[in-house]
Coordinates of N, CA and C in Angstrom, one line a residue:
M1 N 244.6 167.8 166.1 CA 246.2 167.4 166.2 C 247.0 167.8 165.4
D2 N 247.7 168.5 165.5 CA 248.8 168.8 164.4 C 249.7 167.7 164.2
I3 N 250.1 167.7 162.2 CA 251.0 166.8 162.5 C 251.8 167.5 161.4
K4 N 253.1 166.5 162.5 CA 254.6 167.1 162.6 C 255.1 166.7 161.2
V5 N 254.8 165.5 161.0 CA 255.5 164.6 160.0 C 254.1 163.9 159.0
S6 N 254.5 164.3 157.5 CA 253.7 162.9 156.5 C 254.5 162.3 155.7
I7 N 254.2 161.4 156.3 CA 254.7 160.2 155.3 C 254.3 159.4 154.1
V8 N 255.1 160.0 153.0 CA 254.8 159.5 151.6 C 255.1 158.3 151.3
L9 N 253.8 157.8 151.3 CA 254.1 156.3 150.5 C 253.6 156.1 149.0
P10 N 254.6 156.1 148.1 CA 254.0 155.2 146.7 C 253.9 153.8 146.6
V11 N 252.4 153.3 146.2 CA 252.5 152.2 146.0 C 252.2 151.3 144.5
Y12 N 252.7 150.3 144.3 CA 252.9 149.7 143.1 C 253.1 148.3 143.3
N13 N 251.9 147.5 143.6 CA 252.0 146.4 142.6 C 252.7 145.3 144.3
V14 N 252.9 146.0 145.7 CA 253.1 145.4 146.5 C 252.6 144.9 147.6
E15 N 251.3 144.3 147.3 CA 250.4 143.4 148.5 C 251.2 142.4 149.3
K16 N 252.3 141.8 148.5 CA 253.1 140.8 149.2 C 253.8 141.3 150.2
Y17 N 254.2 142.8 150.2 CA 255.0 143.2 151.3 C 254.3 144.5 152.2
L18 N 253.3 145.0 151.6 CA 252.6 146.4 152.1 C 252.2 146.1 153.7
R19 N 251.6 145.4 153.9 CA 251.1 145.0 155.3 C 252.1 145.2 156.6
Q20 N 253.5 144.8 155.9 CA 254.6 145.0 157.1 C 255.0 145.9 156.9
C21 N 255.2 146.8 156.0 CA 255.7 148.2 155.5 C 254.4 149.1 156.3
L22 N 253.2 148.7 156.2 CA 252.4 149.8 157.0 C 252.2 150.3 158.5
D23 N 252.3 148.2 158.7 CA 252.4 148.1 160.4 C 253.8 148.8 160.9
S24 N 254.4 148.7 160.2 CA 256.0 149.6 161.1 C 255.7 151.6 161.0
I25 N 254.8 151.4 160.2 CA 254.8 153.3 160.0 C 253.5 153.6 161.0
F26 N 252.4 152.5 161.3 CA 251.6 152.5 162.4 C 252.2 152.5 164.0
V27 N 253.3 151.7 164.2 CA 253.8 151.7 165.7 C 254.6 153.0 166.3
Q28 N 254.8 153.7 165.3 CA 255.9 155.3 165.5 C 255.8 155.6 166.7
T29 N 256.5 155.9 167.3 CA 256.5 156.8 168.7 C 256.4 158.1 168.5
L30 N 256.4 158.5 167.2 CA 255.7 159.9 167.1 C 254.3 159.9 166.6
D31 N 253.8 160.2 167.4 CA 252.1 160.3 167.1 C 251.6 161.4 166.2
E32 N 252.3 162.4 166.0 CA 251.8 163.5 164.8 C 252.5 163.0 163.5
I33 N 251.7 161.7 162.9 CA 252.3 161.7 161.3 C 250.9 161.8 160.5
E34 N 250.6 161.4 159.4 CA 249.8 160.9 158.3 C 250.8 160.2 157.9
V35 N 249.5 159.2 156.6 CA 250.1 158.5 156.0 C 249.3 158.7 154.6
V36 N 250.3 159.5 153.8 CA 249.9 160.0 152.4 C 250.4 159.2 151.5
A37 N 249.1 157.9 151.1 CA 249.4 156.7 150.5 C 248.9 157.0 148.7
V38 N 250.3 156.5 147.7 CA 249.7 157.0 146.4 C 249.4 155.4 145.8
N39 N 248.4 155.0 145.2 CA 248.4 154.0 144.5 C 248.5 154.1 142.8
D40 N 249.5 153.8 142.8 CA 250.1 154.0 141.2 C 249.9 152.9 140.2
G41 N 248.2 153.1 140.2 CA 247.4 152.0 139.3 C 248.1 150.3 139.4
S42 N 247.9 150.0 140.5 CA 248.4 148.5 140.8 C 247.8 147.7 140.3
T43 N 248.5 146.7 140.1 CA 246.6 145.8 139.1 C 246.6 144.4 140.2
D44 N 247.4 144.2 141.3 CA 247.3 143.5 142.2 C 246.0 143.9 143.7
G45 N 246.5 143.5 144.8 CA 245.7 143.8 145.6 C 245.9 144.7 146.6
S46 N 247.2 145.2 146.2 CA 247.8 146.6 146.8 C 246.6 147.8 147.0
L47 N 245.3 148.0 146.4 CA 244.6 148.9 146.9 C 244.1 148.7 147.8
A48 N 243.8 147.0 147.8 CA 242.7 146.4 149.1 C 243.5 147.0 150.6
V49 N 244.3 146.6 150.6 CA 245.0 146.7 151.5 C 245.6 148.1 151.8
L50 N 245.6 148.6 150.7 CA 245.3 150.4 151.2 C 244.2 150.8 152.1
E51 N 243.3 150.7 151.2 CA 241.9 151.1 151.7 C 241.5 150.0 153.2
E52 N 242.1 149.0 153.6 CA 241.7 148.2 154.8 C 242.9 149.2 156.0
Y53 N 243.4 149.6 155.5 CA 244.1 150.1 156.6 C 244.0 151.5 156.7
E54 N 243.0 152.5 155.7 CA 242.4 154.1 156.1 C 241.6 153.5 156.5
K55 N 240.9 152.7 156.8 CA 239.9 152.5 157.1 C 240.1 151.8 158.9
K56 N 241.0 151.7 159.0 CA 241.2 151.6 160.5 C 242.0 152.3 160.8
Y57 N 243.4 153.0 160.0 CA 244.1 154.5 160.5 C 243.2 156.1 160.2
S58 N 241.7 155.8 160.3 CA 240.9 156.8 159.5 C 241.1 158.1 160.0
G59 N 241.8 159.4 159.0 CA 242.0 160.7 160.1 C 243.8 160.7 159.5
K60 N 244.4 159.5 159.8 CA 246.0 159.2 160.0 C 246.4 158.5 158.6
M61 N 245.6 158.0 157.4 CA 246.0 157.5 156.5 C 245.5 158.3 155.6
H62 N 245.6 158.5 154.4 CA 244.9 159.5 153.0 C 245.2 158.3 151.8
V63 N 244.5 157.9 151.2 CA 244.6 157.1 149.7 C 244.2 157.4 148.7
Y64 N 244.9 157.5 147.8 CA 245.0 158.1 146.6 C 245.6 157.3 145.4
T65 N 244.5 157.5 144.7 CA 245.1 156.7 143.0 C 244.9 157.5 142.1
T66 N 246.4 157.0 141.5 CA 246.2 157.7 140.0 C 246.7 156.3 139.1
E67 N 247.0 157.0 137.6 CA 246.9 156.0 136.6 C 248.6 155.7 137.3
N68 N 249.3 154.2 136.7 CA 251.0 154.3 136.5 C 251.3 155.3 135.5
H69 N 252.2 156.1 136.7 CA 253.1 156.8 135.8 C 253.9 156.3 136.7
G70 N 254.6 155.9 137.8 CA 255.9 155.8 138.2 C 256.2 156.2 139.6
V71 N 257.1 156.0 140.7 CA 257.4 155.9 141.9 C 257.5 158.0 141.6
S72 N 258.9 158.2 141.0 CA 258.7 159.7 141.1 C 257.2 160.7 141.2
H73 N 256.3 160.3 139.9 CA 254.7 161.1 139.9 C 254.3 160.5 141.3
A74 N 254.7 159.2 141.9 CA 253.7 159.1 142.9 C 254.4 160.3 143.8
R75 N 255.2 159.8 144.1 CA 256.2 161.0 145.3 C 255.3 162.5 145.4
N76 N 255.8 162.7 144.2 CA 255.1 164.5 143.5 C 254.1 164.4 144.2
Y77 N 252.9 163.6 143.8 CA 251.4 163.7 143.6 C 251.4 163.6 145.4
G78 N 252.0 162.7 146.2 CA 251.9 162.8 147.0 C 252.3 163.8 148.3
V79 N 253.3 164.5 147.8 CA 254.0 165.7 148.6 C 253.0 167.5 148.5
E80 N 252.4 166.9 147.4 CA 251.3 168.0 146.6 C 250.4 168.0 148.1
R81 N 249.9 166.4 148.5 CA 248.7 166.2 149.3 C 249.1 166.4 150.5
A82 N 250.0 166.5 151.3 CA 251.1 166.3 152.4 C 250.5 167.5 153.3
V83 N 250.2 167.7 154.4 CA 250.2 168.4 155.4 C 250.9 168.6 156.8
G84 N 251.6 167.5 156.8 CA 252.8 168.2 157.7 C 253.7 169.0 157.7
E85 N 254.5 169.2 158.6 CA 255.7 170.2 158.9 C 256.9 169.6 157.8
Y86 N 257.0 168.5 158.3 CA 257.7 167.8 157.7 C 257.8 166.8 156.8
V87 N 258.6 166.4 155.8 CA 257.7 165.0 154.7 C 258.9 164.0 155.0
M88 N 258.2 163.1 155.1 CA 259.3 161.6 155.2 C 259.1 160.6 154.3
F89 N 259.3 159.8 153.2 CA 259.4 158.9 152.2 C 259.7 157.8 152.5
V90 N 258.5 156.4 152.6 CA 259.1 155.2 152.4 C 258.5 154.3 151.1
D91 N 259.4 153.2 150.9 CA 259.1 153.1 149.9 C 258.2 151.6 150.5
S92 N 257.1 150.9 149.5 CA 256.1 150.1 149.9 C 256.6 148.8 150.2
D93 N 257.8 148.7 149.8 CA 258.4 147.1 149.8 C 259.3 147.5 151.1
D94 N 259.2 148.2 151.9 CA 260.4 148.4 153.0 C 259.3 148.4 154.4
W95 N 260.8 148.5 155.4 CA 259.8 148.7 156.7 C 261.2 149.3 157.5
V96 N 259.8 150.3 158.3 CA 261.1 151.3 159.1 C 260.8 150.4 160.7
S97 N 262.0 151.1 161.6 CA 262.0 150.8 162.9 C 260.9 151.7 163.6
G98 N 260.4 151.6 164.9 CA 259.1 152.5 165.9 C 259.9 153.4 165.7
S99 N 260.9 153.6 166.0 CA 261.3 155.2 166.3 C 262.1 155.9 165.2
Y100 N 261.6 155.8 164.0 CA 262.2 155.7 162.6 C 261.9 157.5 162.3
A101 N 260.7 157.8 162.6 CA 260.6 159.7 162.2 C 260.6 160.1 163.5
K102 N 260.4 159.9 164.8 CA 260.7 161.1 166.0 C 262.1 160.9 166.0
T103 N 263.0 160.0 165.7 CA 264.5 160.3 165.8 C 265.0 160.9 164.9
L104 N 264.3 161.6 163.7 CA 265.1 161.7 162.3 C 264.5 163.5 162.7
I105 N 263.0 163.5 162.9 CA 262.5 164.3 163.4 C 263.1 165.4 164.6
E106 N 263.2 164.7 165.6 CA 264.4 165.2 166.8 C 265.2 166.0 166.7
T107 N 266.6 165.2 165.5 CA 267.8 165.4 165.4 C 267.4 166.6 164.5
Q108 N 266.4 166.6 163.6 CA 266.4 167.6 162.5 C 266.2 169.2 163.2
E109 N 265.0 168.7 164.5 CA 264.9 170.2 165.1 C 266.1 170.4 166.1
N110 N 267.2 169.6 166.5 CA 268.6 169.8 167.2 C 269.1 170.7 166.3
N111 N 269.3 170.5 165.1 CA 270.7 171.2 164.0 C 269.5 171.2 162.9
P112 N 268.8 172.9 163.3 CA 268.6 173.3 161.9 C 269.3 173.7 160.7
G113 N 268.5 173.6 159.5 CA 269.4 174.0 158.3 C 270.2 172.4 158.0
S114 N 270.3 171.7 158.7 CA 271.3 170.2 158.2 C 270.6 169.6 157.4
L115 N 271.0 168.7 156.7 CA 270.3 167.6 156.2 C 270.9 166.3 157.5
V116 N 269.4 165.8 157.5 CA 269.7 164.6 158.7 C 269.2 163.2 157.4
V117 N 270.5 162.7 158.2 CA 270.6 161.3 156.9 C 270.7 160.0 158.5
C118 N 270.2 158.9 158.0 CA 269.8 158.0 159.0 C 270.6 156.6 157.9
G119 N 271.3 156.1 158.8 CA 271.9 154.7 158.0 C 270.3 153.4 157.7
Y120 N 270.4 152.9 157.0 CA 269.9 151.9 157.0 C 270.4 149.8 156.7
T121 N 269.6 148.9 156.7 CA 269.7 147.7 156.5 C 269.2 146.9 155.4
F122 N 270.1 146.8 154.4 CA 269.9 146.1 153.3 C 270.2 144.5 153.4
I123 N 268.7 143.6 153.6 CA 268.3 142.4 154.0 C 268.3 141.9 152.1
D124 N 269.2 140.9 151.7 CA 269.0 140.1 150.5 C 268.8 138.8 151.0
H125 N 267.3 138.7 150.5 CA 266.5 137.3 150.8 C 267.3 136.3 149.7
T126 N 267.7 136.5 149.1 CA 268.5 135.9 148.2 C 269.7 135.1 149.0
S127 N 270.5 135.2 149.3 CA 271.9 134.8 150.5 C 271.9 134.8 152.0
N128 N 270.3 135.5 152.0 CA 270.2 135.7 153.4 C 270.9 136.3 154.3
T129 N 271.9 137.6 153.4 CA 272.5 138.4 154.4 C 271.9 139.4 154.5
R130 N 272.3 140.1 155.4 CA 272.0 141.7 155.8 C 273.2 142.9 156.0
T131 N 273.6 143.5 155.6 CA 274.3 144.8 155.3 C 273.9 146.2 155.6
Y132 N 274.7 146.8 156.8 CA 274.3 148.1 157.2 C 274.9 148.7 156.2
Y133 N 274.3 150.3 156.2 CA 275.2 151.3 155.8 C 274.6 152.3 156.5
G134 N 275.9 153.0 157.1 CA 275.5 153.8 157.8 C 276.8 154.4 158.6
V135 N 276.8 155.2 159.6 CA 277.7 156.1 160.6 C 277.1 155.6 161.5
S136 N 278.5 155.3 162.6 CA 277.9 155.3 164.4 C 276.8 156.9 164.5
E137 N 275.8 156.0 165.6 CA 275.3 157.0 166.2 C 275.7 157.9 166.8
E138 N 276.9 158.0 167.1 CA 277.7 159.7 167.8 C 278.4 160.3 166.9
T139 N 278.6 159.6 165.5 CA 279.3 160.6 164.6 C 278.8 161.7 163.8
K140 N 278.6 162.6 164.1 CA 278.4 164.3 163.3 C 279.4 164.3 162.1
L141 N 278.9 164.2 161.5 CA 279.9 164.6 160.2 C 279.3 166.2 159.3
L142 N 280.6 166.6 159.2 CA 280.6 167.9 158.6 C 280.9 168.0 157.3
W143 N 280.5 169.4 156.7 CA 280.2 169.3 155.3 C 281.3 169.0 154.3
Q144 N 282.6 168.9 155.1 CA 283.9 167.9 154.9 C 283.9 166.7 154.3
D145 N 283.2 165.9 155.4 CA 282.4 164.1 155.1 C 281.6 164.2 154.6
F146 N 281.6 164.8 153.4 CA 280.1 164.3 152.5 C 280.4 163.5 151.9
F147 N 282.1 163.0 151.1 CA 282.8 161.8 150.4 C 282.4 160.6 151.1
Q148 N 282.2 160.8 152.9 CA 282.5 159.6 153.3 C 280.9 159.1 153.3
L149 N 279.9 160.2 153.4 CA 278.6 159.4 152.8 C 278.4 158.8 151.9
V150 N 278.8 159.4 150.7 CA 278.7 159.0 149.6 C 279.2 157.3 149.2
E151 N 280.6 157.3 150.0 CA 280.8 156.0 149.8 C 279.8 154.9 150.7
K152 N 279.0 155.6 151.8 CA 278.1 154.5 152.8 C 276.8 154.5 152.4
V153 N 277.0 155.2 150.4 CA 275.6 155.0 150.0 C 274.4 155.4 150.6
L154 N 274.4 156.1 151.1 CA 273.4 157.3 151.9 C 272.6 158.0 151.1
F155 N 273.1 158.8 150.1 CA 272.4 159.5 149.5 C 271.8 159.4 148.1
Q156 N 271.6 158.1 147.5 CA 270.6 157.6 146.8 C 269.1 157.6 146.6
Q157 N 269.1 157.4 148.0 CA 266.9 157.4 148.1 C 266.9 158.1 148.7
L158 N 265.6 158.4 148.8 CA 265.0 159.3 149.9 C 264.7 158.8 151.2
W159 N 264.0 157.6 151.8 CA 263.5 157.3 152.7 C 264.4 157.1 153.7
N160 N 265.6 157.4 154.1 CA 266.6 157.6 154.5 C 266.3 159.1 155.6
K161 N 265.7 160.3 154.8 CA 266.1 161.9 155.5 C 264.4 161.8 155.9
V162 N 264.9 163.3 156.2 CA 263.5 164.3 156.7 C 263.8 165.3 156.2
F163 N 262.5 165.9 155.4 CA 262.7 167.2 154.5 C 261.6 168.3 155.1
C164 N 262.0 169.7 155.1 CA 261.3 170.4 155.6 C 260.0 170.4 153.9
L165 N 258.5 170.3 154.5 CA 257.8 170.5 153.3 C 257.6 172.2 152.9
E166 N 257.4 172.8 153.8 CA 257.7 174.4 152.9 C 258.5 174.9 152.3
E167 N 260.1 174.0 152.3 CA 261.2 174.8 151.6 C 260.7 173.7 150.4
I168 N 260.1 172.6 150.1 CA 260.1 171.5 149.3 C 259.3 172.4 148.1
R169 N 258.4 172.9 148.4 CA 257.0 173.6 147.7 C 257.8 175.0 147.8
K170 N 258.2 175.6 148.3 CA 258.8 176.9 148.1 C 259.7 177.0 147.1
H171 N 260.7 176.1 147.0 CA 261.3 176.1 145.6 C 261.3 174.9 144.7
K172 N 259.6 174.4 144.4 CA 259.2 173.4 143.9 C 260.3 172.5 143.2
I173 N 260.7 171.8 144.8 CA 261.1 170.6 144.3 C 260.9 169.6 144.0

């Protein structure tokens, strides 16, 4: 099976959230995925959880362990090992909808050369509030609308976008 998308998952001391994150990734409606998990020197039980899922999803999940160098290093380490046509990032204390990968990949393929960005919901567990950041599904923004997206807090993170792996490597991003 060809891998359409590699999901890079940096992991550092998130044992409490990791199962929910991994479960959300492995119920994706897109089958052609791999998970490249990079354990960034966790000192809790995160590595044991990763190894459990690697065994359960043999061939679809690959676990690597490095010394703690931070999230950027872990992401870059994962990108170096990714084999998909596309790469996406998920933070290990987050979870994604079942159509996350498929929707972003299909949108990318239907709009070549575009930056595909999805909205997200932020959950504040202290106040038990949810805040949605995004635009409506029907909205197609042009480059002139860039600042509207910035105001909606959609560019400050990697995990709501899809990237062409070849372009990342070609330009050494």
